[in-house]
Amino acid sequence: MISIRNVSKSYGSFRVLADCSTEVARSEVVVVCGPSGSGKSTLIKCVNGLEPFQRGEIVVNGISVGDPKTDLPGLRSHVGMVFQNFELFPHMTITENLTIAQVEVLGRSREEATERGMGLLDRVGLKAHAGKHPGQLSGGQQQRVAIARALAMDPICMLFDEPTSALDPEMINEVLDVMVELAQEGMTMMVVTHEMGFARKVAHRVIFMDHGRIVEDAKKEDFFGTPRSERAQQFLSKILHH
Amino acid sequence: MSYNWNWGIFVSTTPTGDTTYLGWMLSGLQTTIALSLSAWIIALAIGSIMGVLRTVPSRWLSGIAAVYVEAFRNIPLLVQLFIWYFVLPELLPAALGNSFKQMNPTAQQFLSSMVCLGFFTGARVCEQVRAGINSLPPGQKNAGLALGFTLPQTYRHVLVPMAFRLIVPPLTSEFLNIFKNSAVCSTIGLLELAAQGRQLVDYTAQPYESFIAVTVMYVGINVIVMTLMRKVERRSRVPGYIGGK
């Protein structure tokens, strides 16, 4: 579904990504973790072309992201993305947030889009808030709406960029619950997160990054059991025993 | 100092005989309002386009917008007015220049003033629009793009509507400025409010009454504009956003 082959990216002389390669198969859930500044957010943003990269190749569903001829908007409309800061559109109601891209990008009718949007809003437990604006919801609620907004586009895979990092602790679980459910339904997911509980529960593979490199790319059992790299061992011991 | 107050001056007939001095004032007021509103429409249109261009990734487009802003912000308004009125008609292709010069003088003055104020204020609106767009979190643009919007769609549905809501207060002050700046246009002979005030002084030697009346009319315009813009501000407020609810 997603293959990342020898991708490198630098800002001037600063290497953000160094020769990263990995694969995400259909219905696979891959968690990307690592210390801040390790390039994990940059890597996930390269997957849908929000960040350009200088070398290597990323292919999503058979389409090369870096190819200048690629219809990036078309590709992105089928790759859902959820951001750290939710990024709902503050001037629109929740309903408008859920429907605008369906109407403008996919060409669905307003009724069809609303029906799809409301169904998903109900699924994330927020049907009662359809007429509100994002600023009137809590962070956890906003992030659930953001997930629903991405799902409304019927994505072939979902990218999560630290979806719980900006949330108060008591709101993290309501968002993770939605994500777990999604994973169990077989959605292809690439998730940048430090939530190791989530990784243990639903991830198939865990990628550990440091200094722009993929240091470890292992099955979940192997990663939590016996991480091979010392750097990953240190990282795990720090975040699991705090 | 002895000064003969005479408020009755406004109802006395002018030497031309066809109206009162108040009639002159009101016709000046009309010109000021018509000039300012039409220039404001130009300013909003150019300012919005240029403001958006200043924030796009293309260096060419943002460069063009930057040159526009720097030129129109850094040349004094009065000089710009003289250029539009005295210089530009000479530089235009002969046919166009001549057809301008054959218009009646008032139309020439009005047209030059309108375009001048529009472009001048447009440069200031442009900077407000740019500031509004740049003040949005960078993730907003990414969120639009990630949903499959093209860059123009992202601007249209996500960035511009939100940016305009944020810049209503500074736009209000630009809107007020355009009325005040329109007084400069009296220098090329346009009989707007300030010019009518001076004309009244020339004819009647009643400067206090004349300029008190002019002042009251400018203040009146601005009170109306402020009330109007408050309404716009309230209606465009985003629930739950900073200062919202």
Coordinates of C-alpha atoms in Angstrom, one line a residue:
Chain A
M1 CA 0.0 0.0 0.0
I2 CA 2.7 2.5 1.0
S3 CA 6.3 1.8 0.1
I4 CA 9.0 4.2 1.1
R5 CA 12.3 3.6 -0.7
N6 CA 15.6 5.2 0.2
V7 CA 14.0 8.6 1.0
S8 CA 16.3 11.4 2.0
K9 CA 15.5 15.0 2.8
S10 CA 17.6 17.9 4.0
Y11 CA 17.1 21.5 4.9
G12 CA 20.3 23.1 3.6
S13 CA 23.0 21.0 5.2
F14 CA 20.7 19.6 7.9
R15 CA 19.7 16.0 7.2
V16 CA 16.1 15.5 8.3
L17 CA 15.6 12.1 6.7
A18 CA 18.5 9.8 5.8
D19 CA 17.9 6.9 3.5
C20 CA 14.6 5.8 5.0
S21 CA 12.9 2.6 3.6
T22 CA 9.9 0.7 4.8
E23 CA 6.7 -0.8 3.6
V24 CA 3.1 -0.7 4.9
A25 CA 1.0 -3.5 3.6
R26 CA -2.8 -3.3 3.2
S27 CA -4.6 -3.5 6.5
E28 CA -1.4 -3.2 8.4
V29 CA -1.0 -0.8 11.3
V30 CA 2.5 0.6 11.7
V31 CA 3.5 2.8 14.6
V32 CA 6.4 5.2 14.1
C33 CA 8.1 6.4 17.3
G34 CA 11.3 8.1 18.3
P35 CA 12.6 11.1 20.2
S36 CA 11.6 14.6 19.0
G37 CA 13.5 15.8 16.1
S38 CA 14.0 12.3 14.8
G39 CA 12.2 13.0 11.6
K40 CA 9.1 10.9 12.2
S41 CA 6.6 13.7 11.5
T42 CA 8.5 14.7 8.4
L43 CA 8.5 11.2 7.1
I44 CA 4.7 10.8 7.5
K45 CA 4.2 14.2 5.8
C46 CA 6.3 13.0 2.9
V47 CA 3.9 10.1 2.3
N48 CA 1.1 12.4 1.1
G49 CA 3.4 15.0 -0.4
L50 CA 2.9 17.7 2.2
E51 CA 6.7 17.7 2.6
P52 CA 8.8 17.4 -0.5
F53 CA 11.9 15.1 -0.4
Q54 CA 15.0 15.3 -2.5
R55 CA 16.0 11.7 -3.0
G56 CA 14.3 8.3 -3.1
E57 CA 10.7 7.3 -3.9
I58 CA 7.4 6.9 -2.1
V59 CA 4.7 4.9 -3.8
V60 CA 1.2 5.0 -2.4
N61 CA -1.3 2.6 -4.0
G62 CA 0.9 2.4 -7.1
I63 CA 1.2 6.1 -7.5
S64 CA 4.6 7.8 -7.0
V65 CA 4.3 10.8 -4.7
G66 CA 7.5 12.5 -5.7
D67 CA 6.7 12.4 -9.4
P68 CA 6.0 16.0 -10.6
K69 CA 3.3 14.6 -13.0
T70 CA 1.3 13.0 -10.1
D71 CA -2.0 14.6 -9.4
L72 CA -1.3 15.2 -5.7
P73 CA -4.7 16.6 -4.7
G74 CA -6.3 13.5 -6.3
L75 CA -3.9 11.2 -4.3
R76 CA -4.4 13.1 -1.1
S77 CA -8.2 13.0 -1.3
H78 CA -7.8 9.2 -0.7
V79 CA -5.2 9.4 2.0
G80 CA -6.6 10.5 5.2
M81 CA -4.5 12.6 7.6
V82 CA -5.0 13.5 11.2
F83 CA -2.8 16.2 12.7
Q84 CA -1.4 16.9 16.1
N85 CA -3.4 20.2 16.4
F86 CA -6.6 18.8 14.9
E87 CA -6.7 21.6 12.3
L88 CA -10.5 21.7 11.9
F89 CA -11.6 24.8 10.0
P90 CA -12.6 27.2 12.8
H91 CA -15.0 29.3 10.8
M92 CA -17.1 26.3 9.7
T93 CA -19.6 24.3 11.7
I94 CA -18.8 20.6 12.5
T95 CA -21.1 19.6 9.7
E96 CA -19.4 21.9 7.2
N97 CA -16.0 20.6 8.3
L98 CA -17.2 17.1 7.5
T99 CA -18.8 17.8 4.2
I100 CA -16.9 20.5 2.4
A101 CA -14.1 18.3 0.9
Q102 CA -16.6 15.6 0.0
V103 CA -18.6 18.2 -2.0
E104 CA -15.7 20.2 -3.4
V105 CA -13.2 17.5 -4.0
L106 CA -15.2 14.3 -4.5
G107 CA -18.1 16.0 -6.2
R108 CA -20.7 14.4 -3.9
S109 CA -24.1 16.1 -3.5
R110 CA -24.6 18.1 -0.3
E111 CA -27.2 15.6 0.9
E112 CA -25.0 12.6 0.3
A113 CA -22.1 14.3 1.9
T114 CA -24.1 15.3 5.0
E115 CA -25.5 11.8 5.3
R116 CA -22.0 10.3 5.2
G117 CA -20.6 13.0 7.6
M118 CA -23.4 12.5 10.1
G119 CA -23.0 8.8 10.1
L120 CA -19.3 9.2 10.9
L121 CA -20.0 11.9 13.5
D122 CA -22.4 9.5 15.2
R123 CA -19.7 6.8 15.1
V124 CA -17.3 9.0 17.0
G125 CA -20.1 9.8 19.4
L126 CA -20.5 13.5 18.6
K127 CA -23.8 13.6 16.7
A128 CA -25.2 16.2 19.1
H129 CA -22.5 18.7 18.3
A130 CA -23.1 18.9 14.5
G131 CA -24.1 22.5 14.5
K132 CA -21.3 23.8 16.8
H133 CA -18.0 25.3 15.7
P134 CA -14.7 23.6 16.5
G135 CA -13.8 26.2 19.1
Q136 CA -16.8 25.1 21.2
L137 CA -15.5 21.5 21.5
S138 CA -12.8 20.1 23.7
G139 CA -9.5 18.9 22.2
G140 CA -10.5 15.3 22.4
Q141 CA -13.8 16.0 20.7
Q142 CA -12.1 18.1 18.0
Q143 CA -9.7 15.3 17.2
R144 CA -12.5 12.8 16.9
V145 CA -14.2 15.1 14.5
A146 CA -10.9 15.4 12.6
I147 CA -10.8 11.6 12.3
A148 CA -14.3 11.6 11.1
R149 CA -13.5 14.3 8.6
A150 CA -10.7 12.2 7.1
L151 CA -12.8 9.0 7.1
A152 CA -15.6 10.9 5.2
M153 CA -13.4 10.9 2.2
D154 CA -13.3 7.1 2.2
P155 CA -9.6 6.9 2.4
I156 CA -7.5 3.9 1.3
C157 CA -5.2 4.5 4.3
M158 CA -4.8 6.8 7.2
L159 CA -1.9 8.8 8.4
F160 CA -1.8 10.0 12.0
D161 CA 0.8 12.7 13.0
E162 CA 1.0 12.6 16.8
P163 CA -2.8 12.6 17.2
T164 CA -2.8 12.7 21.0
S165 CA 0.2 14.8 21.8
A166 CA -1.7 18.1 22.1
L167 CA -4.4 16.6 24.3
D168 CA -5.0 16.7 28.0
P169 CA -4.3 13.3 29.5
E170 CA -8.0 12.5 30.3
M171 CA -8.9 13.0 26.6
I172 CA -6.3 10.8 25.1
N173 CA -8.3 7.6 25.5
E174 CA -11.4 8.8 23.7
V175 CA -9.2 9.4 20.7
L176 CA -7.2 6.2 21.0
D177 CA -10.5 4.2 21.3
V178 CA -11.6 5.5 17.9
M179 CA -8.2 4.7 16.4
V180 CA -8.2 1.2 17.9
E181 CA -11.6 0.5 16.5
L182 CA -10.4 1.7 13.1
A183 CA -7.3 -0.6 13.2
Q184 CA -9.4 -3.6 14.2
E185 CA -11.7 -2.9 11.1
G186 CA -8.6 -3.4 9.0
M187 CA -7.8 0.2 8.0
T188 CA -4.2 0.6 6.8
M189 CA -2.6 3.0 9.2
M190 CA 0.7 4.8 9.7
V191 CA 0.7 6.3 13.1
V192 CA 3.4 8.6 14.6
T193 CA 2.8 8.4 18.4
H194 CA 4.4 7.8 21.7
E195 CA 1.4 5.9 23.0
M196 CA 3.1 2.6 23.5
G197 CA -0.2 1.1 24.9
F198 CA -1.8 1.8 21.5
A199 CA 1.2 0.2 19.8
R200 CA 1.0 -2.9 21.9
K201 CA -2.7 -3.3 21.4
V202 CA -3.1 -2.9 17.6
A203 CA 0.2 -2.3 15.9
H204 CA 1.6 -4.9 13.6
R205 CA 5.0 -3.3 13.3
V206 CA 6.9 -0.6 15.1
I207 CA 9.4 1.7 13.4
F208 CA 11.9 3.5 15.6
M209 CA 13.6 6.6 14.2
D210 CA 16.5 8.6 15.4
H211 CA 18.4 11.5 13.7
G212 CA 16.4 11.0 10.5
R213 CA 17.2 7.3 10.2
I214 CA 15.0 4.3 10.6
V215 CA 17.0 2.6 13.3
E216 CA 14.6 -0.3 14.0
D217 CA 11.8 -1.7 11.9
A218 CA 10.4 -4.7 13.6
K219 CA 7.4 -6.8 14.4
K220 CA 5.6 -5.5 17.5
E221 CA 6.5 -8.6 19.5
D222 CA 10.2 -8.3 18.6
F223 CA 10.3 -4.5 19.2
F224 CA 8.8 -4.7 22.7
G225 CA 10.5 -8.0 23.5
T226 CA 14.1 -7.5 22.4
P227 CA 14.8 -4.3 20.5
R228 CA 18.1 -4.8 18.7
S229 CA 19.4 -1.3 18.8
E230 CA 20.7 0.2 22.0
R231 CA 19.1 3.5 21.1
A232 CA 15.7 2.0 20.9
Q233 CA 16.3 0.1 24.2
Q234 CA 17.1 3.4 25.9
F235 CA 14.1 5.2 24.4
L236 CA 11.8 2.4 25.4
S237 CA 13.1 2.3 29.0
K238 CA 12.6 6.0 29.3
I239 CA 9.0 6.2 28.0
L240 CA 7.8 2.9 29.6
H241 CA 9.1 3.6 33.1
H242 CA 8.0 7.2 33.7
Chain B
M1 CA -10.6 89.0 18.5
S2 CA -14.0 89.8 17.2
Y3 CA -15.7 87.3 14.9
N4 CA -19.1 87.6 13.5
W5 CA -20.7 84.3 13.8
N6 CA -23.3 83.7 11.2
W7 CA -24.8 80.2 11.0
G8 CA -27.5 81.6 8.7
I9 CA -24.9 81.6 6.0
F10 CA -25.7 78.0 5.1
V11 CA -29.3 78.8 4.0
S12 CA -28.3 81.9 2.0
T13 CA -28.1 81.6 -1.7
T14 CA -24.7 81.2 -3.4
P15 CA -23.5 83.8 -6.1
T16 CA -24.3 81.2 -8.8
G17 CA -27.9 81.5 -7.6
D18 CA -28.9 78.0 -8.1
T19 CA -28.4 76.6 -4.6
T20 CA -27.6 77.5 -1.0
Y21 CA -24.1 77.2 0.7
L22 CA -25.5 74.1 2.5
G23 CA -26.2 72.8 -1.0
W24 CA -22.5 73.1 -1.8
M25 CA -21.6 71.3 1.3
L26 CA -24.0 68.5 0.6
S27 CA -22.8 68.1 -2.9
G28 CA -19.2 67.9 -1.5
L29 CA -20.3 65.3 1.0
Q30 CA -21.9 63.3 -1.8
T31 CA -18.7 63.4 -3.9
T32 CA -16.6 62.4 -0.9
I33 CA -18.9 59.4 -0.2
A34 CA -19.1 58.3 -3.8
L35 CA -15.3 58.7 -4.3
S36 CA -14.4 56.9 -1.1
L37 CA -16.9 54.0 -1.6
S38 CA -15.8 53.3 -5.2
A39 CA -12.1 53.6 -4.2
W40 CA -12.8 51.2 -1.3
I41 CA -14.2 48.6 -3.7
I42 CA -11.1 48.9 -5.8
A43 CA -8.9 48.7 -2.7
L44 CA -10.6 45.6 -1.4
A45 CA -10.4 43.8 -4.7
I46 CA -6.7 44.6 -5.4
G47 CA -5.7 44.3 -1.8
S48 CA -7.3 40.8 -1.5
I49 CA -5.7 39.5 -4.7
M50 CA -2.3 41.0 -3.9
G51 CA -2.5 39.9 -0.2
V52 CA -3.1 36.3 -1.3
L53 CA -0.3 36.5 -3.8
R54 CA 2.2 37.7 -1.2
T55 CA 1.7 34.4 0.7
V56 CA 1.9 31.9 -2.2
P57 CA 4.9 29.8 -2.7
S58 CA 5.7 31.1 -6.2
R59 CA 8.5 33.7 -5.9
W60 CA 7.4 35.4 -9.1
L61 CA 3.9 36.0 -7.9
S62 CA 4.8 37.1 -4.4
G63 CA 7.5 39.3 -5.9
I64 CA 5.0 41.1 -8.1
A65 CA 2.8 41.7 -5.0
A66 CA 5.7 42.9 -3.0
V67 CA 6.8 45.4 -5.6
Y68 CA 3.2 46.7 -5.8
V69 CA 3.0 47.2 -2.0
E70 CA 6.4 48.9 -1.7
A71 CA 5.7 51.3 -4.6
F72 CA 2.3 52.4 -3.4
R73 CA 3.1 52.5 0.3
N74 CA 6.3 54.4 -0.1
I75 CA 5.3 57.2 -2.5
P76 CA 3.3 60.0 -0.8
L77 CA -0.4 60.0 -1.6
L78 CA -0.3 63.5 -2.9
V79 CA 2.5 62.6 -5.4
Q80 CA 0.6 59.5 -6.5
L81 CA -2.4 61.7 -7.1
F82 CA -0.4 64.1 -9.3
I83 CA 1.1 61.2 -11.2
W84 CA -2.3 59.7 -11.9
Y85 CA -3.9 63.0 -12.9
F86 CA -1.1 64.9 -14.6
V87 CA 1.4 62.4 -15.8
L88 CA -0.4 59.1 -16.6
P89 CA -2.7 60.6 -19.3
E90 CA 0.4 61.7 -21.2
L91 CA 1.9 58.2 -21.0
L92 CA -1.2 56.4 -22.1
P93 CA -1.5 55.4 -25.8
A94 CA -2.7 58.5 -27.7
A95 CA -6.2 57.3 -28.3
L96 CA -6.8 56.4 -24.7
G97 CA -5.1 59.5 -23.4
N98 CA -7.2 61.8 -25.6
S99 CA -10.4 60.2 -24.7
F100 CA -9.5 60.8 -21.1
K101 CA -8.7 64.4 -21.8
Q102 CA -12.0 64.9 -23.6
M103 CA -14.1 63.9 -20.6
N104 CA -15.5 66.7 -18.6
P105 CA -13.1 68.0 -16.0
T106 CA -15.1 66.7 -13.0
A107 CA -15.1 63.2 -14.4
Q108 CA -11.4 63.4 -15.1
Q109 CA -10.7 64.4 -11.5
F110 CA -13.1 61.9 -10.1
L111 CA -11.6 59.0 -12.1
S112 CA -8.0 59.9 -11.3
S113 CA -8.9 60.3 -7.6
M114 CA -10.8 57.0 -7.4
V115 CA -8.0 55.0 -9.0
C116 CA -5.4 56.7 -7.0
L117 CA -7.1 56.2 -3.6
G118 CA -8.0 52.6 -4.6
F119 CA -4.4 51.6 -5.5
F120 CA -3.0 53.4 -2.5
T121 CA -5.4 51.9 0.0
G122 CA -5.2 48.6 -1.8
A123 CA -1.5 48.3 -0.9
R124 CA -2.4 48.8 2.8
V125 CA -5.3 46.3 2.6
C126 CA -2.9 43.8 0.9
E127 CA -0.6 43.9 3.9
Q128 CA -3.6 43.3 6.3
V129 CA -4.7 40.3 4.2
R130 CA -1.2 39.0 4.2
A131 CA -0.9 39.4 7.9
G132 CA -4.2 37.7 8.4
I133 CA -3.2 34.7 6.3
N134 CA 0.2 34.4 8.0
S135 CA -1.4 34.6 11.4
L136 CA -3.2 31.3 10.8
P137 CA -1.6 28.1 12.1
P138 CA 0.5 26.6 9.2
G139 CA -1.3 23.3 9.8
Q140 CA -4.5 24.9 8.4
K141 CA -3.0 25.0 4.9
N142 CA -1.8 21.4 5.3
A143 CA -5.2 20.3 6.5
G144 CA -6.8 21.7 3.4
L145 CA -4.2 20.2 1.1
A146 CA -4.4 16.8 2.9
L147 CA -8.2 16.7 2.2
G148 CA -7.4 16.9 -1.5
F149 CA -8.0 20.6 -2.0
T150 CA -5.8 22.2 -4.6
L151 CA -3.9 25.3 -3.4
P152 CA -6.4 27.7 -4.8
Q153 CA -9.2 25.7 -3.2
T154 CA -7.4 25.8 0.1
Y155 CA -7.1 29.5 -0.1
R156 CA -10.7 29.9 -1.1
H157 CA -12.4 27.6 1.5
V158 CA -9.9 27.6 4.3
L159 CA -7.4 30.4 4.5
V160 CA -9.0 33.5 3.0
P161 CA -12.4 33.2 4.8
M162 CA -10.7 32.8 8.2
A163 CA -8.1 35.5 7.5
F164 CA -10.8 38.1 6.6
R165 CA -12.6 37.4 9.8
L166 CA -9.4 38.1 11.8
I167 CA -8.7 41.4 10.0
V168 CA -12.0 43.1 10.3
P169 CA -10.7 45.6 12.9
P170 CA -7.6 46.7 10.9
L171 CA -9.8 46.9 7.8
T172 CA -12.1 49.2 9.6
S173 CA -9.4 51.7 10.2
E174 CA -8.3 51.5 6.5
F175 CA -12.0 52.1 5.6
L176 CA -12.0 55.2 7.8
N177 CA -8.7 56.3 6.3
I178 CA -10.0 56.3 2.8
F179 CA -12.6 58.9 3.7
K180 CA -10.1 61.1 5.4
N181 CA -7.5 60.6 2.6
S182 CA -10.1 61.6 0.0
A183 CA -9.6 65.2 1.1
V184 CA -6.3 65.2 -0.7
C185 CA -8.2 65.0 -4.0
S186 CA -9.2 68.6 -3.5
T187 CA -5.7 69.5 -4.7
I188 CA -6.5 68.5 -8.3
G189 CA -9.7 70.5 -8.2
L190 CA -12.2 67.8 -7.3
L191 CA -15.0 69.5 -5.4
E192 CA -15.4 67.1 -2.6
L193 CA -16.2 68.0 1.0
A194 CA -12.9 69.7 2.0
A195 CA -12.8 71.7 -1.2
Q196 CA -16.4 72.9 -0.8
G197 CA -15.5 74.0 2.8
R198 CA -12.6 76.1 1.4
Q199 CA -14.7 77.4 -1.4
L200 CA -17.3 78.6 1.2
V201 CA -14.6 80.4 3.1
D202 CA -13.5 82.1 -0.1
Y203 CA -17.0 83.3 -0.9
T204 CA -18.3 84.2 2.6
A205 CA -15.3 84.8 4.9
Q206 CA -16.9 82.6 7.5
P207 CA -14.1 80.0 8.1
Y208 CA -15.3 78.8 11.5
E209 CA -18.8 77.9 10.4
S210 CA -17.5 76.4 7.3
F211 CA -14.9 74.1 8.8
I212 CA -17.0 73.2 11.8
A213 CA -19.6 72.0 9.3
V214 CA -16.9 70.1 7.3
T215 CA -15.6 68.5 10.5
V216 CA -19.1 67.5 11.7
M217 CA -19.7 65.8 8.3
Y218 CA -16.4 63.8 8.4
V219 CA -17.1 62.7 11.9
G220 CA -20.6 61.8 10.9
I221 CA -19.3 59.6 8.1
N222 CA -16.9 57.9 10.4
V223 CA -19.4 57.2 13.1
I224 CA -21.6 55.5 10.5
V225 CA -18.7 53.5 9.1
M226 CA -17.7 52.4 12.6
T227 CA -21.2 51.3 13.5
L228 CA -21.4 49.4 10.2
M229 CA -18.1 47.7 10.7
R230 CA -19.0 46.7 14.3
K231 CA -22.0 44.9 12.9
V232 CA -19.7 43.2 10.3
E233 CA -17.4 42.3 13.1
R234 CA -20.1 40.8 15.2
R235 CA -21.6 38.8 12.3
S236 CA -18.3 37.4 11.2
R237 CA -17.1 36.4 14.7
V238 CA -16.2 32.7 14.9
P239 CA -17.8 31.0 17.8
G240 CA -15.3 29.6 20.3
Y241 CA -12.4 31.3 18.6
I242 CA -10.2 33.9 20.3
G243 CA -12.6 36.7 21.4
G244 CA -15.5 34.7 20.1
K245 CA -18.3 32.8 21.9

